[in-house]
Amino acid sequence: MKPIESLIKDNIKSLKPCQHGAEVHCAAQESGFKPQEILDFSSSVNPLGPSKKALDAIQEAFVEIVAYPDSNSNVLRQTIAGHLNGITKDNIVVGNGSTELMYLFAEAFLKRGEKALMAAPTFGEYERAVRKTGESVKFVRLDKSFQIEAEAFKREMTGCKLVFLCNPNNPTSKLIPKDNLTDIIDVALSQDILVFLDEDFLEFVDDEKNRSMIPQICKYPNLFVLRSFTKIFGLTGLRVGYGITSKEIADVLHCTKIPWNVNCLAQAAAVVAIKDETHLQITRELIKKEKVWLQTELSSIQSFSFTPPDANFFFIDIEKTGLTANALKHRLLKQGILIRDCSNFVGLNEFYIRVAVKTHGENMRLIEAFKRALKPV
Ligand SMILES: Cc1ncc(COP(=O)(O)O)c(C=O)c1O
C-alpha cells in the first residue's frame, strides 16, 4: 500500500488543523485544573448561557432522538423568518453552526482558478473554507486602527469571485462603518461578486437593527448574511447557525449541504431561544454594563493598549508588557483563566490577546489575574 500521504488530494494536504479559542480541555490538561474549573474568556459567547426555556425545549425534544431530524429545518426556518421583516422561510438556510455555511458557500460558488477576498486579521474559518475547495485567498490588511480601508478593499476585490466580511470583526471587535459596508457591497454587485457578510456578533451591538444588512437582502442579490445561535443565544455546543439570502442562493446551499445537518435537539432549542426576548434583553444589559466596567479596569493596566470594543470582547495589544500573548496566556492559565492568544490570526504579530465580557464576578477574577500575572517576578 502506498503511504496515505501520497493519496491525499492536494487541497486537503495543505490544510492545517483548526485552532480556535475555547480549548478548555487542552487547557485543563496543561494546568491541572478540571475543565469545569477553568474560566474561559477565549470564547465570546453569552456568559449567562442559553435561555432556560430553550433548555426545557431540549429536554422535551429527547423523545425525537429516535427519528431523523427534519433535514431542512423547516420549523426553525419559519420561526426565524417570522422574526424578520420581509423575509420568508425560502430566504433562510440553517447550518451545523454558522461555520458550516462558510464551507458550503465556498464549495458551491468557487470555480477552478477563482479567488476569495478577506481582511487580515479576521475569523480564520473563511480562509480554511476557501482552501478546502482548492482555490485561493487574497488578504487586504486592516489599517492601523484595525478598520477596513474601503478604497483598498474595493481595488483588490476586482477579479475576485467572492468576499468575506465580518461585522463586527473577530478578533478586532470593530464594526465596519455603514457607508463603507454599503459602498463595498454596491461595487461587488456591479462586478458580479458575491458577499458573505458574517453578523454573528452583531446582536451584541447597541444599534444592531440599524447596522444589520438583513433588510437589504432584496436589494442585493449577491448578499449572504450570516447569523448564529452560538453567540448571544449561548447554544454553543449544539451547533446551529443560519444565513439570510436570496431564494436562489438558499436553494443552492440546500442542495450542497449534507442531509440532516442540524440535529433535532438543536432545532428545538433554537426555535424557542429566538423567541425568548427577556433572556436576550437581560444579556444585552449585562454586557453593556460589564463592558464599561472592564473598559475602566483594563485601561488602568498601563501596559495594555486597546480602543473601545464594538462587540462583546476586548482586543488588546500587550506588547508593552514585555510578554508575548502565549506567555501571558500561560501565566493566566496557572490561575485557571483561559484567554485567546491571537498570534495565529493572519496579519497579527505575537502581541495580541482577546478576552470576552463575562459576568461581574468573573470579570473581577480576570482583572485580578491580569494584575498578578503582570507583577514583576
Ligand atoms: C466571526 C465568527 N463567525 C463565526 C463563528 C463560528 O460560529 P458558529 O459556532 O456558529 O459556527 C465564529 C466563532 O468563533 C466567529 O468568531
mmCIF file of C-alpha atoms and ligand atoms in Angstrom:
data_model
loop_
_atom_site.group_PDB
_atom_site.id
_atom_site.type_symbol
_atom_site.label_atom_id
_atom_site.label_comp_id
_atom_site.label_asym_id
_atom_site.label_seq_id
_atom_site.Cartn_x
_atom_site.Cartn_y
_atom_site.Cartn_z
ATOM 1 C CA MET A 1 0.000 0.000 0.000
ATOM 2 C CA LYS A 2 1.283 3.456 -0.875
ATOM 3 C CA PRO A 3 1.758 5.902 2.011
ATOM 4 C CA ILE A 4 -1.591 7.546 2.878
ATOM 5 C CA GLU A 5 0.018 10.952 2.369
ATOM 6 C CA SER A 6 0.515 10.227 -1.314
ATOM 7 C CA LEU A 7 -3.223 9.520 -1.695
ATOM 8 C CA ILE A 8 -4.486 12.818 -0.267
ATOM 9 C CA LYS A 9 -5.892 15.459 -2.615
ATOM 10 C CA ASP A 10 -3.527 18.463 -2.863
ATOM 11 C CA ASN A 11 -6.013 20.978 -1.441
ATOM 12 C CA ILE A 12 -6.653 18.761 1.588
ATOM 13 C CA LYS A 13 -2.939 18.047 2.122
ATOM 14 C CA SER A 14 -2.217 21.732 2.600
ATOM 15 C CA LEU A 15 -4.865 22.161 5.343
ATOM 16 C CA LYS A 16 -3.674 22.687 8.899
ATOM 17 C CA PRO A 17 -5.648 21.596 11.974
ATOM 18 C CA CYS A 18 -8.221 24.152 13.195
ATOM 19 C CA GLN A 19 -7.030 26.369 16.055
ATOM 20 C CA HIS A 20 -9.507 28.464 17.989
ATOM 21 C CA GLY A 21 -10.293 29.786 21.419
ATOM 22 C CA ALA A 22 -12.262 27.660 23.895
ATOM 23 C CA GLU A 23 -9.645 24.898 24.056
ATOM 24 C CA VAL A 24 -10.810 24.256 27.614
ATOM 25 C CA HIS A 25 -9.908 20.565 27.598
ATOM 26 C CA CYS A 26 -6.306 21.152 26.453
ATOM 27 C CA ALA A 27 -6.035 24.000 28.945
ATOM 28 C CA ALA A 28 -7.277 21.725 31.729
ATOM 29 C CA GLN A 29 -4.729 19.058 30.875
ATOM 30 C CA GLU A 30 -1.914 21.572 30.830
ATOM 31 C CA SER A 31 -2.874 23.390 34.021
ATOM 32 C CA GLY A 32 -4.083 20.544 36.205
ATOM 33 C CA PHE A 33 -7.481 22.251 36.694
ATOM 34 C CA LYS A 34 -10.684 20.356 35.884
ATOM 35 C CA PRO A 35 -12.340 21.647 32.647
ATOM 36 C CA GLN A 36 -15.303 22.988 34.671
ATOM 37 C CA GLU A 37 -12.912 24.934 36.924
ATOM 38 C CA ILE A 38 -11.433 26.913 34.044
ATOM 39 C CA LEU A 39 -12.856 30.360 33.445
ATOM 40 C CA ASP A 40 -12.977 30.653 29.672
ATOM 41 C CA PHE A 41 -12.509 34.206 28.371
ATOM 42 C CA SER A 42 -11.329 32.910 24.994
ATOM 43 C CA SER A 43 -14.830 32.164 23.741
ATOM 44 C CA SER A 44 -17.059 35.218 23.273
ATOM 45 C CA VAL A 45 -20.464 33.731 23.995
ATOM 46 C CA ASN A 46 -23.364 34.616 26.311
ATOM 47 C CA PRO A 47 -21.915 34.460 29.857
ATOM 48 C CA LEU A 48 -25.383 33.611 31.220
ATOM 49 C CA GLY A 49 -25.660 30.569 28.979
ATOM 50 C CA PRO A 50 -28.777 29.704 26.990
ATOM 51 C CA SER A 51 -32.372 30.645 27.795
ATOM 52 C CA LYS A 52 -33.936 28.368 30.421
ATOM 53 C CA LYS A 53 -36.875 27.931 28.051
ATOM 54 C CA ALA A 54 -34.503 26.609 25.369
ATOM 55 C CA LEU A 55 -33.027 24.124 27.839
ATOM 56 C CA ASP A 56 -36.542 22.913 28.690
ATOM 57 C CA ALA A 57 -37.294 22.545 24.977
ATOM 58 C CA ILE A 58 -34.218 20.341 24.593
ATOM 59 C CA GLN A 59 -35.488 18.039 27.321
ATOM 60 C CA GLU A 60 -38.911 17.862 25.713
ATOM 61 C CA ALA A 61 -37.297 17.004 22.379
ATOM 62 C CA PHE A 62 -35.470 13.949 23.802
ATOM 63 C CA VAL A 63 -38.314 11.734 22.508
ATOM 64 C CA GLU A 64 -37.463 12.854 18.953
ATOM 65 C CA ILE A 65 -33.957 11.376 19.123
ATOM 66 C CA VAL A 66 -35.182 8.022 17.744
ATOM 67 C CA ALA A 67 -36.067 9.641 14.404
ATOM 68 C CA TYR A 68 -34.090 11.608 11.812
ATOM 69 C CA PRO A 69 -34.372 15.359 12.302
ATOM 70 C CA ASP A 70 -36.141 17.495 9.688
ATOM 71 C CA SER A 71 -33.387 17.681 7.073
ATOM 72 C CA ASN A 72 -34.275 21.219 6.008
ATOM 73 C CA SER A 73 -35.069 22.630 9.478
ATOM 74 C CA ASN A 74 -38.471 23.859 8.231
ATOM 75 C CA VAL A 75 -39.981 24.895 11.563
ATOM 76 C CA LEU A 76 -36.818 26.708 12.587
ATOM 77 C CA ARG A 77 -36.560 28.495 9.230
ATOM 78 C CA GLN A 78 -40.204 29.541 9.508
ATOM 79 C CA THR A 79 -39.616 30.809 13.056
ATOM 80 C CA ILE A 80 -36.520 32.791 12.064
ATOM 81 C CA ALA A 81 -38.385 34.316 9.094
ATOM 82 C CA GLY A 82 -41.197 35.317 11.472
ATOM 83 C CA HIS A 83 -38.694 37.467 13.359
ATOM 84 C CA LEU A 84 -37.524 39.340 10.282
ATOM 85 C CA ASN A 85 -39.497 41.847 8.218
ATOM 86 C CA GLY A 86 -39.978 40.979 4.567
ATOM 87 C CA ILE A 87 -38.112 37.671 4.818
ATOM 88 C CA THR A 88 -39.671 34.268 4.142
ATOM 89 C CA LYS A 89 -38.549 30.759 5.011
ATOM 90 C CA ASP A 90 -37.234 30.446 1.420
ATOM 91 C CA ASN A 91 -34.624 33.109 2.210
ATOM 92 C CA ILE A 92 -33.192 31.125 5.125
ATOM 93 C CA VAL A 93 -30.698 28.287 5.244
ATOM 94 C CA VAL A 94 -29.745 26.593 8.521
ATOM 95 C CA GLY A 95 -26.310 25.101 9.195
ATOM 96 C CA ASN A 96 -24.475 22.952 11.708
ATOM 97 C CA GLY A 97 -23.136 26.067 13.356
ATOM 98 C CA SER A 98 -22.723 29.097 11.150
ATOM 99 C CA THR A 99 -19.293 27.683 10.256
ATOM 100 C CA GLU A 100 -20.895 25.003 8.077
ATOM 101 C CA LEU A 101 -22.397 27.739 5.917
ATOM 102 C CA MET A 102 -18.956 29.291 5.224
ATOM 103 C CA TYR A 103 -17.749 25.956 3.871
ATOM 104 C CA LEU A 104 -20.948 25.367 1.849
ATOM 105 C CA PHE A 105 -20.777 28.840 0.337
ATOM 106 C CA ALA A 106 -17.173 28.425 -0.791
ATOM 107 C CA GLU A 107 -17.861 24.908 -2.072
ATOM 108 C CA ALA A 108 -20.947 25.962 -4.017
ATOM 109 C CA PHE A 109 -19.572 29.074 -5.676
ATOM 110 C CA LEU A 110 -15.794 28.963 -6.122
ATOM 111 C CA LYS A 111 -14.957 27.558 -9.526
ATOM 112 C CA ARG A 112 -11.440 26.499 -10.528
ATOM 113 C CA GLY A 113 -8.984 29.418 -10.532
ATOM 114 C CA GLU A 114 -11.355 31.800 -8.731
ATOM 115 C CA LYS A 115 -10.300 33.821 -5.691
ATOM 116 C CA ALA A 116 -11.905 34.953 -2.446
ATOM 117 C CA LEU A 117 -11.014 38.212 -0.727
ATOM 118 C CA MET A 118 -10.988 38.879 3.016
ATOM 119 C CA ALA A 119 -9.490 41.218 5.585
ATOM 120 C CA ALA A 120 -6.471 40.411 7.738
ATOM 121 C CA PRO A 121 -6.915 39.811 10.588
ATOM 122 C CA THR A 122 -10.351 38.207 10.549
ATOM 123 C CA PHE A 123 -12.036 34.928 11.537
ATOM 124 C CA GLY A 124 -9.826 32.069 10.276
ATOM 125 C CA GLU A 125 -12.515 29.702 9.001
ATOM 126 C CA TYR A 126 -13.204 31.814 5.900
ATOM 127 C CA GLU A 127 -9.680 31.080 4.705
ATOM 128 C CA ARG A 128 -9.927 27.368 5.537
ATOM 129 C CA ALA A 129 -13.287 27.111 3.769
ATOM 130 C CA VAL A 130 -11.741 28.561 0.618
ATOM 131 C CA ARG A 131 -8.533 26.496 0.803
ATOM 132 C CA LYS A 132 -10.586 23.321 1.244
ATOM 133 C CA THR A 133 -12.087 23.931 -2.184
ATOM 134 C CA GLY A 134 -8.550 24.120 -3.612
ATOM 135 C CA GLU A 135 -8.993 27.765 -4.601
ATOM 136 C CA SER A 136 -7.037 30.743 -3.334
ATOM 137 C CA VAL A 137 -7.376 33.570 -0.876
ATOM 138 C CA LYS A 138 -6.350 37.199 -1.158
ATOM 139 C CA PHE A 139 -5.956 39.268 2.016
ATOM 140 C CA VAL A 140 -6.325 43.015 2.472
ATOM 141 C CA ARG A 141 -4.668 44.235 5.652
ATOM 142 C CA LEU A 142 -6.756 46.338 8.002
ATOM 143 C CA ASP A 143 -5.378 49.829 8.650
ATOM 144 C CA LYS A 144 -3.541 50.876 11.846
ATOM 145 C CA SER A 145 -6.803 51.320 13.731
ATOM 146 C CA PHE A 146 -7.945 47.880 12.539
ATOM 147 C CA GLN A 147 -10.521 49.246 10.114
ATOM 148 C CA ILE A 148 -11.121 48.147 6.536
ATOM 149 C CA GLU A 149 -9.708 50.652 4.066
ATOM 150 C CA ALA A 150 -12.676 50.715 1.710
ATOM 151 C CA GLU A 151 -10.700 52.018 -1.279
ATOM 152 C CA ALA A 152 -8.012 49.332 -0.971
ATOM 153 C CA PHE A 153 -10.620 46.646 -0.401
ATOM 154 C CA LYS A 154 -12.611 47.668 -3.485
ATOM 155 C CA ARG A 155 -9.446 47.785 -5.583
ATOM 156 C CA GLU A 156 -8.388 44.283 -4.519
ATOM 157 C CA MET A 157 -11.924 42.975 -4.967
ATOM 158 C CA THR A 158 -11.835 43.383 -8.731
ATOM 159 C CA GLY A 159 -11.409 39.971 -10.321
ATOM 160 C CA CYS A 160 -12.420 38.051 -7.179
ATOM 161 C CA LYS A 161 -15.451 35.775 -7.145
ATOM 162 C CA LEU A 162 -16.471 36.392 -3.565
ATOM 163 C CA VAL A 163 -15.602 38.404 -0.488
ATOM 164 C CA PHE A 164 -15.904 37.538 3.192
ATOM 165 C CA LEU A 165 -16.663 40.374 5.606
ATOM 166 C CA CYS A 166 -17.102 40.165 9.365
ATOM 167 C CA ASN A 167 -19.182 42.845 11.125
ATOM 168 C CA PRO A 168 -18.228 43.369 13.919
ATOM 169 C CA ASN A 169 -14.921 41.746 13.154
ATOM 170 C CA ASN A 170 -13.295 38.952 15.106
ATOM 171 C CA PRO A 171 -10.715 39.437 16.663
ATOM 172 C CA THR A 172 -10.658 43.255 16.476
ATOM 173 C CA SER A 173 -14.182 43.902 17.886
ATOM 174 C CA LYS A 174 -14.669 46.697 15.327
ATOM 175 C CA LEU A 175 -17.760 47.496 13.267
ATOM 176 C CA ILE A 176 -17.401 48.372 9.605
ATOM 177 C CA PRO A 177 -18.798 51.910 9.129
ATOM 178 C CA LYS A 178 -22.163 51.543 7.371
ATOM 179 C CA ASP A 179 -21.160 53.780 4.430
ATOM 180 C CA ASN A 180 -18.060 51.699 3.760
ATOM 181 C CA LEU A 181 -20.022 48.493 4.014
ATOM 182 C CA THR A 182 -22.730 49.532 1.562
ATOM 183 C CA ASP A 183 -20.108 51.015 -0.747
ATOM 184 C CA ILE A 184 -18.239 47.685 -0.859
ATOM 185 C CA ILE A 185 -21.455 45.685 -1.435
ATOM 186 C CA ASP A 186 -22.581 48.114 -4.175
ATOM 187 C CA VAL A 187 -19.273 47.775 -6.008
ATOM 188 C CA ALA A 188 -19.354 43.999 -5.550
ATOM 189 C CA LEU A 189 -22.851 43.894 -7.052
ATOM 190 C CA SER A 190 -21.760 45.924 -10.068
ATOM 191 C CA GLN A 191 -18.939 43.402 -10.660
ATOM 192 C CA ASP A 192 -20.977 40.195 -10.029
ATOM 193 C CA ILE A 193 -19.033 39.472 -6.841
ATOM 194 C CA LEU A 194 -20.766 37.565 -4.035
ATOM 195 C CA VAL A 195 -20.599 38.969 -0.493
ATOM 196 C CA PHE A 196 -20.599 36.678 2.551
ATOM 197 C CA LEU A 197 -21.280 39.013 5.490
ATOM 198 C CA ASP A 198 -20.795 37.481 8.945
ATOM 199 C CA GLU A 199 -23.035 39.237 11.508
ATOM 200 C CA ASP A 200 -22.615 36.572 14.205
ATOM 201 C CA PHE A 201 -21.625 39.160 16.844
ATOM 202 C CA LEU A 202 -23.961 41.943 15.735
ATOM 203 C CA GLU A 203 -26.657 41.027 18.286
ATOM 204 C CA PHE A 204 -24.285 42.323 20.986
ATOM 205 C CA VAL A 205 -24.110 45.768 19.336
ATOM 206 C CA ASP A 206 -26.390 48.570 20.599
ATOM 207 C CA ASP A 207 -27.802 49.732 17.269
ATOM 208 C CA GLU A 208 -27.953 46.226 15.788
ATOM 209 C CA LYS A 209 -31.116 46.949 13.803
ATOM 210 C CA ASN A 210 -29.521 49.945 12.032
ATOM 211 C CA ARG A 211 -26.276 48.154 11.382
ATOM 212 C CA SER A 212 -27.631 44.892 10.005
ATOM 213 C CA MET A 213 -27.770 44.301 6.270
ATOM 214 C CA ILE A 214 -30.582 41.726 6.594
ATOM 215 C CA PRO A 215 -33.211 44.296 5.484
ATOM 216 C CA GLN A 216 -31.159 44.831 2.295
ATOM 217 C CA ILE A 217 -31.349 41.222 1.110
ATOM 218 C CA CYS A 218 -33.929 42.062 -1.589
ATOM 219 C CA LYS A 219 -31.824 44.963 -2.864
ATOM 220 C CA TYR A 220 -28.625 42.874 -3.072
ATOM 221 C CA PRO A 221 -28.983 39.510 -4.860
ATOM 222 C CA ASN A 222 -25.227 38.995 -4.270
ATOM 223 C CA LEU A 223 -25.505 39.154 -0.464
ATOM 224 C CA PHE A 224 -25.494 36.372 2.134
ATOM 225 C CA VAL A 225 -25.833 37.454 5.797
ATOM 226 C CA LEU A 226 -24.653 35.021 8.466
ATOM 227 C CA ARG A 227 -26.114 34.670 11.984
ATOM 228 C CA SER A 228 -25.519 32.145 14.761
ATOM 229 C CA PHE A 229 -27.192 30.583 17.793
ATOM 230 C CA THR A 230 -23.698 30.143 19.273
ATOM 231 C CA LYS A 231 -23.024 33.688 20.453
ATOM 232 C CA ILE A 232 -25.814 35.667 22.135
ATOM 233 C CA PHE A 233 -28.130 32.645 22.352
ATOM 234 C CA GLY A 234 -25.417 30.569 24.045
ATOM 235 C CA LEU A 235 -26.405 27.307 22.300
ATOM 236 C CA THR A 236 -22.713 26.899 21.534
ATOM 237 C CA GLY A 237 -22.309 23.138 21.854
ATOM 238 C CA LEU A 238 -25.463 22.322 19.912
ATOM 239 C CA ARG A 239 -24.075 23.756 16.662
ATOM 240 C CA VAL A 240 -26.712 25.788 14.877
ATOM 241 C CA GLY A 241 -26.459 28.905 12.732
ATOM 242 C CA TYR A 242 -28.258 30.372 9.727
ATOM 243 C CA GLY A 243 -27.943 32.542 6.671
ATOM 244 C CA ILE A 244 -30.370 35.058 5.165
ATOM 245 C CA THR A 245 -30.107 35.495 1.434
ATOM 246 C CA SER A 246 -31.974 35.346 -1.885
ATOM 247 C CA LYS A 247 -34.115 32.268 -2.532
ATOM 248 C CA GLU A 248 -31.721 31.345 -5.361
ATOM 249 C CA ILE A 249 -28.638 31.260 -3.111
ATOM 250 C CA ALA A 250 -30.561 29.498 -0.297
ATOM 251 C CA ASP A 251 -31.706 26.818 -2.774
ATOM 252 C CA VAL A 252 -28.117 26.255 -3.936
ATOM 253 C CA LEU A 253 -26.901 25.761 -0.361
ATOM 254 C CA HIS A 254 -29.793 23.407 0.412
ATOM 255 C CA CYS A 255 -28.633 21.237 -2.483
ATOM 256 C CA THR A 256 -24.971 21.472 -1.408
ATOM 257 C CA LYS A 257 -25.340 20.557 2.265
ATOM 258 C CA ILE A 258 -25.441 17.031 3.647
ATOM 259 C CA PRO A 259 -28.869 15.767 4.750
ATOM 260 C CA TRP A 260 -29.879 16.016 8.454
ATOM 261 C CA ASN A 261 -27.114 18.558 9.089
ATOM 262 C CA VAL A 262 -28.769 20.028 12.205
ATOM 263 C CA ASN A 263 -29.888 17.627 14.941
ATOM 264 C CA CYS A 264 -33.374 17.601 16.460
ATOM 265 C CA LEU A 265 -32.297 18.990 19.856
ATOM 266 C CA ALA A 266 -30.544 21.945 18.240
ATOM 267 C CA GLN A 267 -33.583 22.728 16.064
ATOM 268 C CA ALA A 268 -35.973 22.516 19.039
ATOM 269 C CA ALA A 269 -33.771 24.718 21.234
ATOM 270 C CA ALA A 270 -33.209 27.369 18.551
ATOM 271 C CA VAL A 271 -36.955 27.693 17.837
ATOM 272 C CA VAL A 272 -37.558 28.576 21.488
ATOM 273 C CA ALA A 273 -34.363 30.595 22.080
ATOM 274 C CA ILE A 274 -35.112 33.108 19.336
ATOM 275 C CA LYS A 275 -38.469 33.907 20.973
ATOM 276 C CA ASP A 276 -37.063 34.485 24.476
ATOM 277 C CA GLU A 277 -36.733 38.282 24.254
ATOM 278 C CA THR A 278 -36.396 38.605 28.036
ATOM 279 C CA HIS A 279 -33.253 36.487 28.146
ATOM 280 C CA LEU A 280 -31.748 38.465 25.262
ATOM 281 C CA GLN A 281 -32.576 41.759 26.966
ATOM 282 C CA ILE A 282 -31.008 40.666 30.284
ATOM 283 C CA THR A 283 -27.910 39.527 28.407
ATOM 284 C CA ARG A 284 -27.552 42.797 26.490
ATOM 285 C CA GLU A 285 -27.893 44.848 29.673
ATOM 286 C CA LEU A 286 -25.288 42.738 31.456
ATOM 287 C CA ILE A 287 -22.824 43.014 28.570
ATOM 288 C CA LYS A 288 -23.339 46.775 28.291
ATOM 289 C CA LYS A 289 -22.678 47.348 31.997
ATOM 290 C CA GLU A 290 -19.741 44.959 32.199
ATOM 291 C CA LYS A 291 -18.112 46.397 29.088
ATOM 292 C CA VAL A 292 -17.981 49.776 30.793
ATOM 293 C CA TRP A 293 -16.539 48.252 33.973
ATOM 294 C CA LEU A 294 -13.932 46.193 32.108
ATOM 295 C CA GLN A 295 -13.007 49.166 29.943
ATOM 296 C CA THR A 296 -12.120 51.169 33.079
ATOM 297 C CA GLU A 297 -10.266 48.324 34.743
ATOM 298 C CA LEU A 298 -8.327 47.273 31.643
ATOM 299 C CA SER A 299 -7.405 50.922 30.975
ATOM 300 C CA SER A 300 -5.807 51.076 34.424
ATOM 301 C CA ILE A 301 -3.307 48.439 33.293
ATOM 302 C CA GLN A 302 -0.730 50.813 31.782
ATOM 303 C CA SER A 303 0.944 48.247 29.553
ATOM 304 C CA PHE A 304 -2.313 47.347 27.741
ATOM 305 C CA SER A 305 -3.376 49.279 24.615
ATOM 306 C CA PHE A 306 -6.841 48.970 23.158
ATOM 307 C CA THR A 307 -9.721 51.001 21.775
ATOM 308 C CA PRO A 308 -13.337 50.631 22.973
ATOM 309 C CA PRO A 309 -14.820 47.405 21.575
ATOM 310 C CA ASP A 310 -17.981 47.352 19.461
ATOM 311 C CA ALA A 311 -18.699 43.694 20.247
ATOM 312 C CA ASN A 312 -18.717 41.640 23.468
ATOM 313 C CA PHE A 313 -14.946 41.128 23.546
ATOM 314 C CA PHE A 314 -11.811 43.234 24.011
ATOM 315 C CA PHE A 315 -8.893 43.079 21.593
ATOM 316 C CA ILE A 316 -5.721 44.152 23.404
ATOM 317 C CA ASP A 317 -2.201 44.975 22.294
ATOM 318 C CA ILE A 318 0.058 43.729 25.113
ATOM 319 C CA GLU A 319 3.450 44.491 23.578
ATOM 320 C CA LYS A 320 4.332 46.985 26.319
ATOM 321 C CA THR A 321 4.001 44.264 28.965
ATOM 322 C CA GLY A 322 7.187 42.709 27.572
ATOM 323 C CA LEU A 323 5.352 39.381 27.358
ATOM 324 C CA THR A 324 4.087 37.566 24.294
ATOM 325 C CA ALA A 325 0.413 36.602 24.156
ATOM 326 C CA ASN A 326 1.459 32.990 24.609
ATOM 327 C CA ALA A 327 3.467 33.767 27.747
ATOM 328 C CA LEU A 328 0.644 35.828 29.254
ATOM 329 C CA LYS A 329 -1.865 33.110 28.375
ATOM 330 C CA HIS A 330 0.195 30.548 30.293
ATOM 331 C CA ARG A 331 0.576 32.812 33.330
ATOM 332 C CA LEU A 332 -3.205 33.223 33.439
ATOM 333 C CA LEU A 333 -3.799 29.525 32.934
ATOM 334 C CA LYS A 334 -1.877 28.848 36.126
ATOM 335 C CA GLN A 335 -4.696 30.840 37.785
ATOM 336 C CA GLY A 336 -7.417 28.856 35.978
ATOM 337 C CA ILE A 337 -8.155 31.530 33.374
ATOM 338 C CA LEU A 338 -8.128 30.975 29.620
ATOM 339 C CA ILE A 339 -7.670 33.887 27.175
ATOM 340 C CA ARG A 340 -7.263 33.905 23.381
ATOM 341 C CA ASP A 341 -3.689 34.263 22.149
ATOM 342 C CA CYS A 342 -4.321 35.903 18.750
ATOM 343 C CA SER A 343 -0.904 35.230 17.206
ATOM 344 C CA ASN A 344 -2.252 32.674 14.727
ATOM 345 C CA PHE A 345 -4.534 35.251 13.028
ATOM 346 C CA VAL A 346 -3.154 36.258 9.629
ATOM 347 C CA GLY A 347 -1.825 39.819 9.879
ATOM 348 C CA LEU A 348 -1.115 39.857 13.631
ATOM 349 C CA ASN A 349 2.159 39.500 15.500
ATOM 350 C CA GLU A 350 2.589 37.651 18.810
ATOM 351 C CA PHE A 351 1.428 40.561 20.990
ATOM 352 C CA TYR A 352 -2.370 40.499 20.761
ATOM 353 C CA ILE A 353 -4.945 38.890 23.007
ATOM 354 C CA ARG A 354 -8.752 38.719 23.001
ATOM 355 C CA VAL A 355 -10.939 38.449 26.095
ATOM 356 C CA ALA A 356 -14.716 38.063 26.298
ATOM 357 C CA VAL A 357 -17.025 40.100 28.522
ATOM 358 C CA LYS A 358 -18.464 37.809 31.181
ATOM 359 C CA THR A 359 -20.379 38.221 34.462
ATOM 360 C CA HIS A 360 -19.185 40.740 37.055
ATOM 361 C CA GLY A 361 -17.618 38.209 39.422
ATOM 362 C CA GLU A 362 -15.835 36.528 36.516
ATOM 363 C CA ASN A 363 -14.603 39.834 35.122
ATOM 364 C CA MET A 364 -13.246 40.754 38.556
ATOM 365 C CA ARG A 365 -11.305 37.487 38.612
ATOM 366 C CA LEU A 366 -9.879 38.273 35.185
ATOM 367 C CA ILE A 367 -8.623 41.690 36.256
ATOM 368 C CA GLU A 368 -7.054 40.295 39.435
ATOM 369 C CA ALA A 369 -5.406 37.526 37.411
ATOM 370 C CA PHE A 370 -4.002 40.033 34.888
ATOM 371 C CA LYS A 371 -2.556 42.144 37.687
ATOM 372 C CA ARG A 372 -0.967 39.100 39.331
ATOM 373 C CA ALA A 373 0.400 37.836 36.016
ATOM 374 C CA LEU A 374 1.949 41.200 35.197
ATOM 375 C CA LYS A 375 3.653 41.751 38.557
ATOM 376 C CA PRO A 376 7.436 41.792 38.149
ATOM 377 C CA VAL A 377 8.920 38.496 39.421
HETATM 378 C C1 LIG B 1 -16.866 35.795 13.455
HETATM 379 C C2 LIG B 1 -17.258 34.389 13.703
HETATM 380 N N1 LIG B 1 -18.123 33.795 12.878
HETATM 381 C C3 LIG B 1 -18.499 32.520 13.065
HETATM 382 C C4 LIG B 1 -18.008 31.786 14.119
HETATM 383 C C5 LIG B 1 -18.439 30.372 14.287
HETATM 384 O O1 LIG B 1 -19.738 30.340 14.768
HETATM 385 P P1 LIG B 1 -20.591 29.010 14.880
HETATM 386 O O2 LIG B 1 -20.408 28.488 16.252
HETATM 387 O O3 LIG B 1 -21.978 29.467 14.595
HETATM 388 O O4 LIG B 1 -20.103 28.050 13.860
HETATM 389 C C6 LIG B 1 -17.099 32.352 14.998
HETATM 390 C C7 LIG B 1 -16.571 31.564 16.116
HETATM 391 O O5 LIG B 1 -15.748 31.984 16.869
HETATM 392 C C8 LIG B 1 -16.703 33.687 14.788
HETATM 393 O O6 LIG B 1 -15.830 34.286 15.593
#
